[in-house]
PDB file of C-alpha atoms in Angstrom:
ATOM      1  CA  MET O   1       0.000   0.000   0.000  1.00 35.00           C
ATOM      2  CA  ALA O   2       2.851   2.401   0.830  1.00 34.00           C
ATOM      3  CA  ARG O   3       4.176   2.017  -2.703  1.00 36.00           C
ATOM      4  CA  SER O   4       0.854   3.159  -4.120  1.00 33.00           C
ATOM      5  CA  LEU O   5       1.055   6.431  -2.165  1.00 33.00           C
ATOM      6  CA  LEU O   6       4.020   7.665  -4.202  1.00 38.00           C
ATOM      7  CA  ILE O   7       4.105   8.216  -7.971  1.00 36.00           C
ATOM      8  CA  PHE O   8       7.466   8.829  -9.550  1.00 33.00           C
ATOM      9  CA  LEU O   9       7.560  10.848 -12.751  1.00 32.00           C
ATOM     10  CA  SER O  10      10.341   9.944 -15.135  1.00 33.00           C
ATOM     11  CA  SER O  11      11.449  13.558 -15.568  1.00 35.00           C
ATOM     12  CA  LEU O  12      11.904  14.160 -11.858  1.00 39.00           C
ATOM     13  CA  ALA O  13      14.600  12.940  -9.530  1.00 43.00           C
ATOM     14  CA  LEU O  14      12.563  14.064  -6.529  1.00 47.00           C
ATOM     15  CA  ALA O  15       9.511  11.914  -5.891  1.00 45.00           C
ATOM     16  CA  VAL O  16       6.298  13.866  -6.025  1.00 46.00           C
ATOM     17  CA  LEU O  17       4.002  13.139  -3.145  1.00 54.00           C
ATOM     18  CA  VAL O  18       0.298  12.449  -3.200  1.00 50.00           C
ATOM     19  CA  VAL O  19      -0.978  14.817  -0.533  1.00 51.00           C
ATOM     20  CA  PRO O  20      -4.310  16.246   0.559  1.00 45.00           C
ATOM     21  CA  VAL O  21      -5.434  19.773  -0.114  1.00 45.00           C
ATOM     22  CA  ILE O  22      -5.984  21.625   3.169  1.00 43.00           C
ATOM     23  CA  GLU O  23      -8.547  24.380   2.709  1.00 41.00           C
ATOM     24  CA  HIS O  24      -8.558  27.406   4.999  1.00 39.00           C
ATOM     25  CA  ALA O  25     -11.860  28.835   6.192  1.00 35.00           C
ATOM     26  CA  ALA O  26     -13.519  31.211   3.724  1.00 36.00           C
ATOM     27  CA  SER O  27     -10.907  30.463   1.072  1.00 37.00           C
ATOM     28  CA  THR O  28     -11.671  29.849  -2.571  1.00 28.00           C
ATOM     29  CA  PRO O  29     -12.166  26.105  -3.084  1.00 29.00           C
ATOM     30  CA  THR O  30      -9.111  24.408  -4.519  1.00 27.00           C
ATOM     31  CA  PRO O  31      -8.951  21.175  -6.509  1.00 24.00           C
ATOM     32  CA  LEU O  32      -8.551  18.084  -4.376  1.00 25.00           C
ATOM     33  CA  ALA O  33      -5.703  15.678  -4.845  1.00 25.00           C
ATOM     34  CA  PRO O  34      -6.844  12.290  -6.123  1.00 23.00           C
ATOM     35  CA  ASP O  35      -7.862   9.616  -3.657  1.00 23.00           C
ATOM     36  CA  ALA O  36      -4.824   8.355  -1.782  1.00 22.00           C
ATOM     37  CA  GLY O  37      -6.749   5.777   0.212  1.00 23.00           C
ATOM     38  CA  ALA O  38      -6.338   5.597   3.955  1.00 23.00           C
ATOM     39  CA  THR O  39      -3.661   8.295   4.012  1.00 28.00           C
ATOM     40  CA  THR O  40      -5.978  10.940   2.604  1.00 29.00           C
ATOM     41  CA  THR O  41      -8.716   9.944   5.047  1.00 27.00           C
ATOM     42  CA  ALA O  42      -6.393  10.104   8.033  1.00 31.00           C
ATOM     43  CA  MET O  43      -4.990  13.478   7.011  1.00 36.00           C
ATOM     44  CA  GLY O  44      -8.475  14.837   6.467  1.00 40.00           C
ATOM     45  CA  ASP O  45      -9.235  14.354  10.156  1.00 42.00           C
ATOM     46  CA  ALA O  46      -6.339  16.575  11.271  1.00 42.00           C
ATOM     47  CA  HIS O  47      -7.178  20.003  12.682  1.00 43.00           C
ATOM     48  CA  PHE O  48      -5.635  23.019  11.018  1.00 44.00           C
ATOM     49  CA  GLU O  49      -5.851  26.631  12.075  1.00 49.00           C
ATOM     50  CA  GLU O  50      -8.933  28.336  10.681  1.00 52.00           C
ATOM     51  CA  ARG O  51      -8.442  31.907   9.540  1.00 57.00           C
ATOM     52  CA  LEU O  52      -9.077  34.151   6.600  1.00 64.00           C
ATOM     53  CA  PRO O  53      -6.252  33.717   4.098  1.00 73.00           C
ATOM     54  CA  ASP O  54      -3.888  36.658   3.721  1.00 86.00           C
ATOM     55  CA  PRO O  55      -1.561  36.435   0.707  1.00 90.00           C
ATOM     56  CA  THR O  56       1.045  38.539   2.514  1.00 91.00           C
ATOM     57  CA  ASP O  57       1.523  35.632   4.958  1.00 94.00           C
ATOM     58  CA  ASN O  58       2.809  33.453   2.120  1.00 97.00           C
ATOM     59  CA  PRO O  59       6.555  32.732   2.093  1.00 98.00           C
ATOM     60  CA  ALA O  60       8.802  34.665  -0.277  1.00 98.00           C
ATOM     61  CA  ARG O  61      12.335  33.685   0.782  1.00 98.00           C
ATOM     62  CA  LEU O  62      14.012  30.829   2.607  1.00 98.00           C
ATOM     63  CA  ILE O  63      17.254  31.381   4.521  1.00 98.00           C
ATOM     64  CA  MET O  64      19.350  28.518   5.924  1.00 98.00           C
ATOM     65  CA  PRO O  65      22.537  30.135   7.267  1.00 98.00           C
ATOM     66  CA  SER O  66      24.265  26.852   8.134  1.00 98.00           C
ATOM     67  CA  ILE O  67      24.374  25.833   4.456  1.00 98.00           C
ATOM     68  CA  GLN O  68      24.582  29.361   2.967  1.00 98.00           C
ATOM     69  CA  LEU O  69      21.176  29.077   1.306  1.00 98.00           C
ATOM     70  CA  ASP O  70      19.196  32.259   0.671  1.00 98.00           C
ATOM     71  CA  THR O  71      16.709  31.735  -2.113  1.00 98.00           C
ATOM     72  CA  SER O  72      13.258  32.453  -3.441  1.00 98.00           C
ATOM     73  CA  VAL O  73      10.218  30.434  -2.457  1.00 98.00           C
ATOM     74  CA  ILE O  74       7.584  29.815  -5.090  1.00 98.00           C
ATOM     75  CA  GLU O  75       4.151  28.310  -4.679  1.00 96.00           C
ATOM     76  CA  VAL O  76       3.659  24.790  -5.932  1.00 93.00           C
ATOM     77  CA  GLY O  77       0.450  22.875  -6.071  1.00 88.00           C
ATOM     78  CA  VAL O  78      -0.452  19.583  -7.584  1.00 82.00           C
ATOM     79  CA  THR O  79       0.308  18.200 -11.008  1.00 73.00           C
ATOM     80  CA  ALA O  80      -2.383  17.073 -13.449  1.00 78.00           C
ATOM     81  CA  THR O  81      -2.255  13.673 -11.794  1.00 64.00           C
ATOM     82  CA  GLY O  82      -2.570  15.142  -8.308  1.00 68.00           C
ATOM     83  CA  GLU O  83       0.943  14.972  -6.852  1.00 70.00           C
ATOM     84  CA  MET O  84       2.847  17.716  -5.074  1.00 79.00           C
ATOM     85  CA  ASP O  85       4.811  19.639  -7.670  1.00 88.00           C
ATOM     86  CA  VAL O  86       8.481  20.655  -7.411  1.00 90.00           C
ATOM     87  CA  PRO O  87      10.339  23.689  -8.797  1.00 94.00           C
ATOM     88  CA  ASP O  88      12.345  23.363 -11.985  1.00 93.00           C
ATOM     89  CA  GLY O  89      15.707  21.766 -11.203  1.00 93.00           C
ATOM     90  CA  LYS O  90      17.420  24.383 -13.379  1.00 95.00           C
ATOM     91  CA  THR O  91      16.610  27.012 -10.742  1.00 96.00           C
ATOM     92  CA  LYS O  92      17.482  27.465  -7.072  1.00 96.00           C
ATOM     93  CA  ASN O  93      13.834  27.985  -6.177  1.00 98.00           C
ATOM     94  CA  VAL O  94      12.231  26.135  -3.282  1.00 97.00           C
ATOM     95  CA  GLY O  95       8.600  25.088  -3.578  1.00 96.00           C
ATOM     96  CA  TRP O  96       6.001  25.681  -0.853  1.00 97.00           C
ATOM     97  CA  TYR O  97       2.893  23.477  -0.964  1.00 95.00           C
ATOM     98  CA  ARG O  98       0.237  26.179  -1.229  1.00 93.00           C
ATOM     99  CA  TYR O  99      -2.709  23.892  -0.488  1.00 91.00           C
ATOM    100  CA  GLY O 100      -1.246  23.034   2.901  1.00 93.00           C
ATOM    101  CA  THR O 101      -0.251  25.041   5.954  1.00 95.00           C
ATOM    102  CA  VAL O 102       1.225  28.531   5.703  1.00 97.00           C
ATOM    103  CA  PRO O 103       4.606  28.693   7.493  1.00 97.00           C
ATOM    104  CA  GLY O 104       4.005  30.022  10.991  1.00 97.00           C
ATOM    105  CA  ASP O 105       0.448  28.690  11.263  1.00 96.00           C
ATOM    106  CA  ARG O 106      -0.470  25.676  13.358  1.00 96.00           C
ATOM    107  CA  GLY O 107       0.106  22.536  11.360  1.00 96.00           C
ATOM    108  CA  SER O 108       2.822  21.323   9.015  1.00 96.00           C
ATOM    109  CA  ALA O 109       3.959  23.545   6.170  1.00 96.00           C
ATOM    110  CA  VAL O 110       5.992  21.669   3.558  1.00 96.00           C
ATOM    111  CA  MET O 111       8.690  22.794   1.122  1.00 96.00           C
ATOM    112  CA  ASP O 112      10.582  20.791  -1.472  1.00 95.00           C
ATOM    113  CA  ALA O 113      13.353  21.129  -4.030  1.00 95.00           C
ATOM    114  CA  HIS O 114      15.634  18.883  -6.051  1.00 93.00           C
ATOM    115  CA  VAL O 115      18.721  17.427  -4.381  1.00 95.00           C
ATOM    116  CA  TYR O 116      20.808  18.633  -7.325  1.00 94.00           C
ATOM    117  CA  ALA O 117      19.404  22.176  -7.100  1.00 96.00           C
ATOM    118  CA  ALA O 118      18.388  24.279  -4.074  1.00 97.00           C
ATOM    119  CA  PHE O 119      18.585  21.383  -1.613  1.00 97.00           C
ATOM    120  CA  ASN O 120      21.964  20.016  -2.677  1.00 96.00           C
ATOM    121  CA  LYS O 121      23.322  20.702   0.845  1.00 98.00           C
ATOM    122  CA  LEU O 122      20.193  19.975   2.871  1.00 98.00           C
ATOM    123  CA  ARG O 123      21.846  16.807   4.225  1.00 97.00           C
ATOM    124  CA  ASN O 124      24.306  19.053   6.103  1.00 98.00           C
ATOM    125  CA  VAL O 125      21.588  20.770   8.144  1.00 98.00           C
ATOM    126  CA  LYS O 126      21.801  19.715  11.797  1.00 98.00           C
ATOM    127  CA  ILE O 127      19.417  19.564  14.731  1.00 98.00           C
ATOM    128  CA  GLY O 128      19.444  22.967  16.435  1.00 98.00           C
ATOM    129  CA  ASP O 129      20.208  24.919  13.251  1.00 98.00           C
ATOM    130  CA  ASP O 130      18.221  28.106  12.706  1.00 98.00           C
ATOM    131  CA  ILE O 131      16.130  28.564   9.568  1.00 98.00           C
ATOM    132  CA  TYR O 132      14.267  31.685   8.518  1.00 98.00           C
ATOM    133  CA  VAL O 133      11.306  32.306   6.232  1.00 98.00           C
ATOM    134  CA  VAL O 134      10.548  35.816   5.027  1.00 98.00           C
ATOM    135  CA  ASN O 135       6.921  36.296   4.048  1.00 97.00           C
ATOM    136  CA  MET O 136       5.485  38.566   1.377  1.00 96.00           C
ATOM    137  CA  ARG O 137       5.186  41.535   3.741  1.00 95.00           C
ATOM    138  CA  GLY O 138       8.807  41.239   4.869  1.00 97.00           C
ATOM    139  CA  GLU O 139       8.205  39.606   8.243  1.00 97.00           C
ATOM    140  CA  LYS O 140      10.923  37.107   9.194  1.00 98.00           C
ATOM    141  CA  LEU O 141       9.820  33.889  10.894  1.00 98.00           C
ATOM    142  CA  HIS O 142      12.358  31.921  12.911  1.00 98.00           C
ATOM    143  CA  PHE O 143      12.327  28.113  12.823  1.00 98.00           C
ATOM    144  CA  ARG O 144      14.684  25.639  14.474  1.00 98.00           C
ATOM    145  CA  VAL O 145      15.577  22.166  13.233  1.00 98.00           C
ATOM    146  CA  THR O 146      14.181  19.485  15.562  1.00 98.00           C
ATOM    147  CA  ASP O 147      14.956  16.350  13.568  1.00 98.00           C
ATOM    148  CA  SER O 148      16.461  15.085  10.330  1.00 98.00           C
ATOM    149  CA  ARG O 149      15.561  11.650   8.993  1.00 97.00           C
ATOM    150  CA  VAL O 150      16.189   9.539   5.925  1.00 97.00           C
ATOM    151  CA  TYR O 151      13.414   7.192   4.788  1.00 95.00           C
ATOM    152  CA  GLU O 152      13.169   4.583   2.084  1.00 93.00           C
ATOM    153  CA  TYR O 153      11.454   6.188  -0.891  1.00 86.00           C
ATOM    154  CA  ASP O 154       8.245   4.167  -0.457  1.00 86.00           C
ATOM    155  CA  LYS O 155       8.031   4.425   3.338  1.00 91.00           C
ATOM    156  CA  LEU O 156       7.585   8.137   3.929  1.00 89.00           C
ATOM    157  CA  PRO O 157       5.312   8.949   6.918  1.00 92.00           C
ATOM    158  CA  LEU O 158       3.075  11.247   4.847  1.00 89.00           C
ATOM    159  CA  GLU O 159       0.613  11.946   7.647  1.00 90.00           C
ATOM    160  CA  TYR O 160       3.388  13.078   9.984  1.00 92.00           C
ATOM    161  CA  ILE O 161       5.075  15.205   7.318  1.00 93.00           C
ATOM    162  CA  PHE O 162       1.933  16.941   6.048  1.00 92.00           C
ATOM    163  CA  ALA O 163      -0.627  16.741   8.838  1.00 91.00           C
ATOM    164  CA  ASN O 164       1.098  16.986  12.203  1.00 93.00           C
ATOM    165  CA  SER O 165      -0.944  19.664  13.976  1.00 93.00           C
ATOM    166  CA  ASP O 166       0.636  19.576  17.437  1.00 95.00           C
ATOM    167  CA  GLY O 167       2.645  22.729  16.781  1.00 96.00           C
ATOM    168  CA  ARG O 168       3.808  25.170  14.114  1.00 98.00           C
ATOM    169  CA  HIS O 169       6.033  23.093  11.866  1.00 98.00           C
ATOM    170  CA  LEU O 170       7.908  23.572   8.603  1.00 98.00           C
ATOM    171  CA  ASN O 171       9.235  20.437   6.917  1.00 97.00           C
ATOM    172  CA  PHE O 172      11.640  20.089   3.987  1.00 97.00           C
ATOM    173  CA  ILE O 173      11.873  17.159   1.556  1.00 95.00           C
ATOM    174  CA  THR O 174      14.444  16.117  -1.019  1.00 93.00           C
ATOM    175  CA  CYS O 175      15.961  12.955  -2.449  1.00 92.00           C
ATOM    176  CA  ALA O 176      18.831  11.104  -0.810  1.00 93.00           C
ATOM    177  CA  ARG O 177      21.324   8.287  -1.166  1.00 94.00           C
ATOM    178  CA  LYS O 178      21.585   6.394  -4.444  1.00 94.00           C
ATOM    179  CA  PHE O 179      19.894   6.925  -7.799  1.00 92.00           C
ATOM    180  CA  ILE O 180      18.306   3.688  -9.020  1.00 91.00           C
ATOM    181  CA  PRO O 181      17.863   3.581 -12.808  1.00 92.00           C
ATOM    182  CA  SER O 182      15.309   0.755 -12.695  1.00 91.00           C
ATOM    183  CA  ILE O 183      12.807   2.942 -10.836  1.00 81.00           C
ATOM    184  CA  ASN O 184      14.191   6.235 -12.172  1.00 82.00           C
ATOM    185  CA  THR O 185      14.462   7.853  -8.773  1.00 84.00           C
ATOM    186  CA  TYR O 186      16.584   7.871  -5.640  1.00 89.00           C
ATOM    187  CA  SER O 187      16.432   5.097  -3.074  1.00 92.00           C
ATOM    188  CA  HIS O 188      15.648   7.367  -0.110  1.00 93.00           C
ATOM    189  CA  ARG O 189      14.138  10.672   0.920  1.00 93.00           C
ATOM    190  CA  LEU O 190      15.595  13.162   3.365  1.00 96.00           C
ATOM    191  CA  VAL O 191      13.104  15.024   5.543  1.00 96.00           C
ATOM    192  CA  VAL O 192      14.212  17.879   7.789  1.00 98.00           C
ATOM    193  CA  TYR O 193      11.704  18.824  10.487  1.00 98.00           C
ATOM    194  CA  THR O 194      11.573  22.275  12.078  1.00 98.00           C
ATOM    195  CA  GLU O 195       9.384  24.131  14.538  1.00 98.00           C
ATOM    196  CA  LEU O 196       8.585  27.828  14.897  1.00 98.00           C
ATOM    197  CA  VAL O 197      10.596  29.634  17.568  1.00 97.00           C
ATOM    198  CA  GLU O 198       8.231  31.868  19.506  1.00 87.00           C
ATOM    199  CA  ASP O 199      10.586  34.851  19.989  1.00 71.00           C
TER     200      ASP O 199
END
């Protein structure tokens, strides 16, 4: 069943993830991701902060001082087949899943990028490192790394990555380990978990 939760596109080295769309109260309805079985159902039960959406809350830049990363954040949604999209690997852009949590809100915001592009040094981020997100109105949010884990490509804990609502989280995903030609993707995924620092 876990294998069916991930669909790997031949043109991408980073696996795209089948994830639910999390709608904020009073927001314009957004297209739902296709049925992902039990995972979608479980994520749908999670509580997310209800508020009127404010576009100026959306992330504009990501800063990771420990790996000298300071780059633009772009919104990504779902592909035509319903998976989380990823920025073009020819850029240094990081993608924020716009149908999920806004960084700083209660829940789990998620960002991704290719391991050969913006996240080529993500593996060097350590627990305790500071990470900053600058939103559209120039406000800087401070996050701190709480964990860093490598998972087999078909055993990602999607509910924990996308739907953990016990705090204000921001999680980062990229590929890891060895590229496997037979499945046209990497053998593992690196996930870095962070939590908002309430300064």
